[in-house]
């Protein structure tokens, strides 16, 4: 198990429904162990399997949903 | 906002707030070649586009929200 955690900055969320949508959508992707999206902090904390996902693919997944996603510091 | 143009595809998208409709706006802009109106209170998106319905529906579903095709809507 190559679990890593990453913080992705997410811009454009305005309510809990946006938060839930991202959590559900990204949570369904392969190799995602856990995702916690914070509306207040405008970010998503994702714990993922580094064999199946990379910071770039996670960023792209959120970007594809119509939000601005930026990579913050990763703490492996 | 109503669908006023000649012939538009009307979609239902489960949007609940500004953030949701902004997300829809962004993904449609990225697709390109689309003109659209978003009716947030009625959860409808009216699209005038060169793309076919399947492409548009796929794009809308990328946002992670429930989306379905309602049909063509012509001007009164």
Short mmCIF file of C-alpha atoms in Angstrom, two decimals:
data_model
loop_
_atom_site.label_atom_id
_atom_site.label_comp_id
_atom_site.label_asym_id
_atom_site.label_seq_id
_atom_site.Cartn_x
_atom_site.Cartn_y
_atom_site.Cartn_z
CA UNK A 1 0.00 0.00 0.00
CA UNK A 2 1.51 3.27 -1.15
CA UNK A 3 -0.85 5.65 0.61
CA UNK A 4 -0.02 9.30 0.33
CA UNK A 5 -1.82 12.41 1.32
CA UNK A 6 -2.08 15.64 -0.61
CA UNK A 7 -3.75 19.00 -0.21
CA UNK A 8 -5.33 20.47 -3.31
CA UNK A 9 -6.54 24.05 -3.27
CA UNK A 10 -10.01 24.33 -4.75
CA UNK A 11 -11.55 27.60 -5.88
CA UNK A 12 -15.15 28.11 -6.87
CA UNK A 13 -17.04 26.15 -4.24
CA UNK A 14 -19.79 28.12 -2.62
CA UNK A 15 -21.89 25.66 -0.70
CA UNK A 16 -22.02 22.22 0.82
CA UNK A 17 -23.52 20.76 -2.30
CA UNK A 18 -20.34 21.63 -4.23
CA UNK A 19 -18.32 20.01 -1.46
CA UNK A 20 -20.36 16.83 -1.54
CA UNK A 21 -20.22 16.62 -5.30
CA UNK A 22 -16.43 16.72 -5.27
CA UNK A 23 -16.18 14.25 -2.41
CA UNK A 24 -18.50 11.79 -4.11
CA UNK A 25 -17.00 12.18 -7.57
CA UNK A 26 -13.34 12.01 -6.59
CA UNK A 27 -14.09 9.43 -3.90
CA UNK A 28 -15.31 7.05 -6.59
CA UNK A 29 -12.04 7.19 -8.51
CA UNK A 30 -9.62 4.29 -8.36
CA UNK A 31 -6.99 4.46 -5.67
CA UNK A 32 -8.70 7.07 -3.51
CA UNK A 33 -8.71 6.04 0.12
CA UNK A 34 -10.23 9.14 1.60
CA UNK A 35 -11.14 12.67 0.61
CA UNK A 36 -12.11 15.54 2.85
CA UNK A 37 -13.16 18.78 1.24
CA UNK A 38 -13.26 21.95 3.29
CA UNK A 39 -15.44 24.82 2.18
CA UNK A 40 -13.85 27.22 4.65
CA UNK A 41 -10.25 26.42 3.77
CA UNK A 42 -11.05 26.04 0.06
CA UNK A 43 -9.13 22.86 -0.25
CA UNK A 44 -9.39 19.13 -0.50
CA UNK A 45 -7.32 16.73 1.56
CA UNK A 46 -6.98 13.51 -0.36
CA UNK A 47 -5.42 10.26 0.77
CA UNK A 48 -4.65 8.18 -2.26
CA UNK A 49 -2.68 5.23 -3.54
CA UNK A 50 0.34 6.60 -5.33
CA UNK A 51 0.42 3.57 -7.61
CA UNK A 52 -2.95 4.45 -9.05
CA UNK A 53 -3.09 8.24 -8.85
CA UNK A 54 -0.68 11.15 -8.95
CA UNK A 55 -1.11 14.74 -7.73
CA UNK A 56 -1.55 15.74 -11.36
CA UNK A 57 -4.38 13.29 -12.04
CA UNK A 58 -6.17 14.37 -8.87
CA UNK A 59 -5.81 18.01 -9.81
CA UNK A 60 -7.14 17.26 -13.26
CA UNK A 61 -10.13 15.37 -11.87
CA UNK A 62 -11.22 18.40 -9.84
CA UNK A 63 -10.42 20.77 -12.69
CA UNK A 64 -12.56 18.67 -15.02
CA UNK A 65 -15.50 19.15 -12.70
CA UNK A 66 -15.37 22.88 -13.27
CA UNK A 67 -13.36 24.07 -10.29
CA UNK A 68 -9.96 25.69 -10.16
CA UNK A 69 -7.56 23.25 -8.58
CA UNK A 70 -4.07 24.11 -7.44
CA UNK A 71 -1.49 21.85 -5.89
CA UNK A 72 -0.41 22.92 -2.44
CA UNK A 73 2.29 21.22 -0.42
CA UNK A 74 2.28 17.46 -0.50
CA UNK A 75 3.20 15.62 2.66
CA UNK A 76 3.97 12.02 1.93
CA UNK B 1 -33.97 33.30 -18.35
CA UNK B 2 -35.79 31.26 -20.94
CA UNK B 3 -34.65 29.54 -24.08
CA UNK B 4 -35.28 32.13 -26.74
CA UNK B 5 -33.02 31.15 -29.59
CA UNK B 6 -34.05 29.17 -32.63
CA UNK B 7 -33.41 25.63 -31.57
CA UNK B 8 -31.72 24.61 -28.39
CA UNK B 9 -31.04 21.47 -26.50
CA UNK B 10 -32.49 21.55 -23.07
CA UNK B 11 -30.85 19.68 -20.24
CA UNK B 12 -31.72 19.11 -16.65
CA UNK B 13 -28.70 19.52 -14.37
CA UNK B 14 -29.01 19.14 -10.64
CA UNK B 15 -27.53 22.49 -9.61
CA UNK B 16 -28.19 23.91 -6.20
CA UNK B 17 -26.13 27.07 -6.01
CA UNK B 18 -23.98 29.62 -7.79
CA UNK B 19 -20.94 27.42 -7.39
CA UNK B 20 -22.70 24.60 -9.21
CA UNK B 21 -23.78 26.78 -12.11
CA UNK B 22 -20.31 28.32 -12.29
CA UNK B 23 -18.84 24.85 -12.54
CA UNK B 24 -21.22 24.04 -15.37
CA UNK B 25 -20.28 27.32 -17.07
CA UNK B 26 -16.58 26.48 -16.88
CA UNK B 27 -16.81 22.98 -18.30
CA UNK B 28 -19.00 24.20 -21.16
CA UNK B 29 -16.58 27.03 -21.92
CA UNK B 30 -13.72 24.57 -22.01
CA UNK B 31 -15.60 22.37 -24.46
CA UNK B 32 -15.94 25.38 -26.73
CA UNK B 33 -18.34 26.01 -29.57
CA UNK B 34 -21.33 26.34 -27.30
CA UNK B 35 -23.76 29.08 -26.46
CA UNK B 36 -25.86 28.46 -23.44
CA UNK B 37 -28.18 29.85 -20.82
CA UNK B 38 -28.29 28.53 -17.32
CA UNK B 39 -31.56 28.64 -15.46
CA UNK B 40 -30.51 27.98 -11.89
CA UNK B 41 -33.94 28.08 -10.18
CA UNK B 42 -35.34 25.51 -12.60
CA UNK B 43 -32.09 23.52 -12.79
CA UNK B 44 -32.05 23.74 -16.54
CA UNK B 45 -29.31 24.43 -19.06
CA UNK B 46 -30.23 25.42 -22.60
CA UNK B 47 -27.46 24.86 -25.08
CA UNK B 48 -27.05 25.94 -28.67
CA UNK B 49 -24.09 24.04 -30.06
CA UNK B 50 -22.45 22.28 -32.96
CA UNK B 51 -21.73 19.33 -30.69
CA UNK B 52 -24.15 16.46 -30.49
CA UNK B 53 -26.31 15.69 -27.50
CA UNK B 54 -24.12 12.86 -26.24
CA UNK B 55 -21.04 15.07 -26.12
CA UNK B 56 -22.93 17.79 -24.30
CA UNK B 57 -24.41 15.36 -21.81
CA UNK B 58 -21.01 13.81 -21.13
CA UNK B 59 -19.60 17.27 -20.53
CA UNK B 60 -22.38 18.16 -18.13
CA UNK B 61 -21.95 14.89 -16.26
CA UNK B 62 -18.26 15.67 -15.79
CA UNK B 63 -19.30 18.10 -13.10
CA UNK B 64 -20.42 15.09 -11.08
CA UNK B 65 -24.01 16.26 -10.96
CA UNK B 66 -27.09 14.45 -12.14
CA UNK B 67 -27.77 15.48 -15.72
CA UNK B 68 -30.31 14.37 -18.27
CA UNK B 69 -31.49 15.40 -21.68
CA UNK B 70 -34.92 16.98 -21.77
CA UNK B 71 -35.27 17.49 -25.49
CA UNK B 72 -35.16 20.16 -28.11
CA UNK B 73 -36.75 23.44 -27.44
CA UNK B 74 -37.76 25.71 -30.27
CA UNK B 75 -38.61 29.37 -30.21
CA UNK B 76 -42.18 30.35 -29.58
#
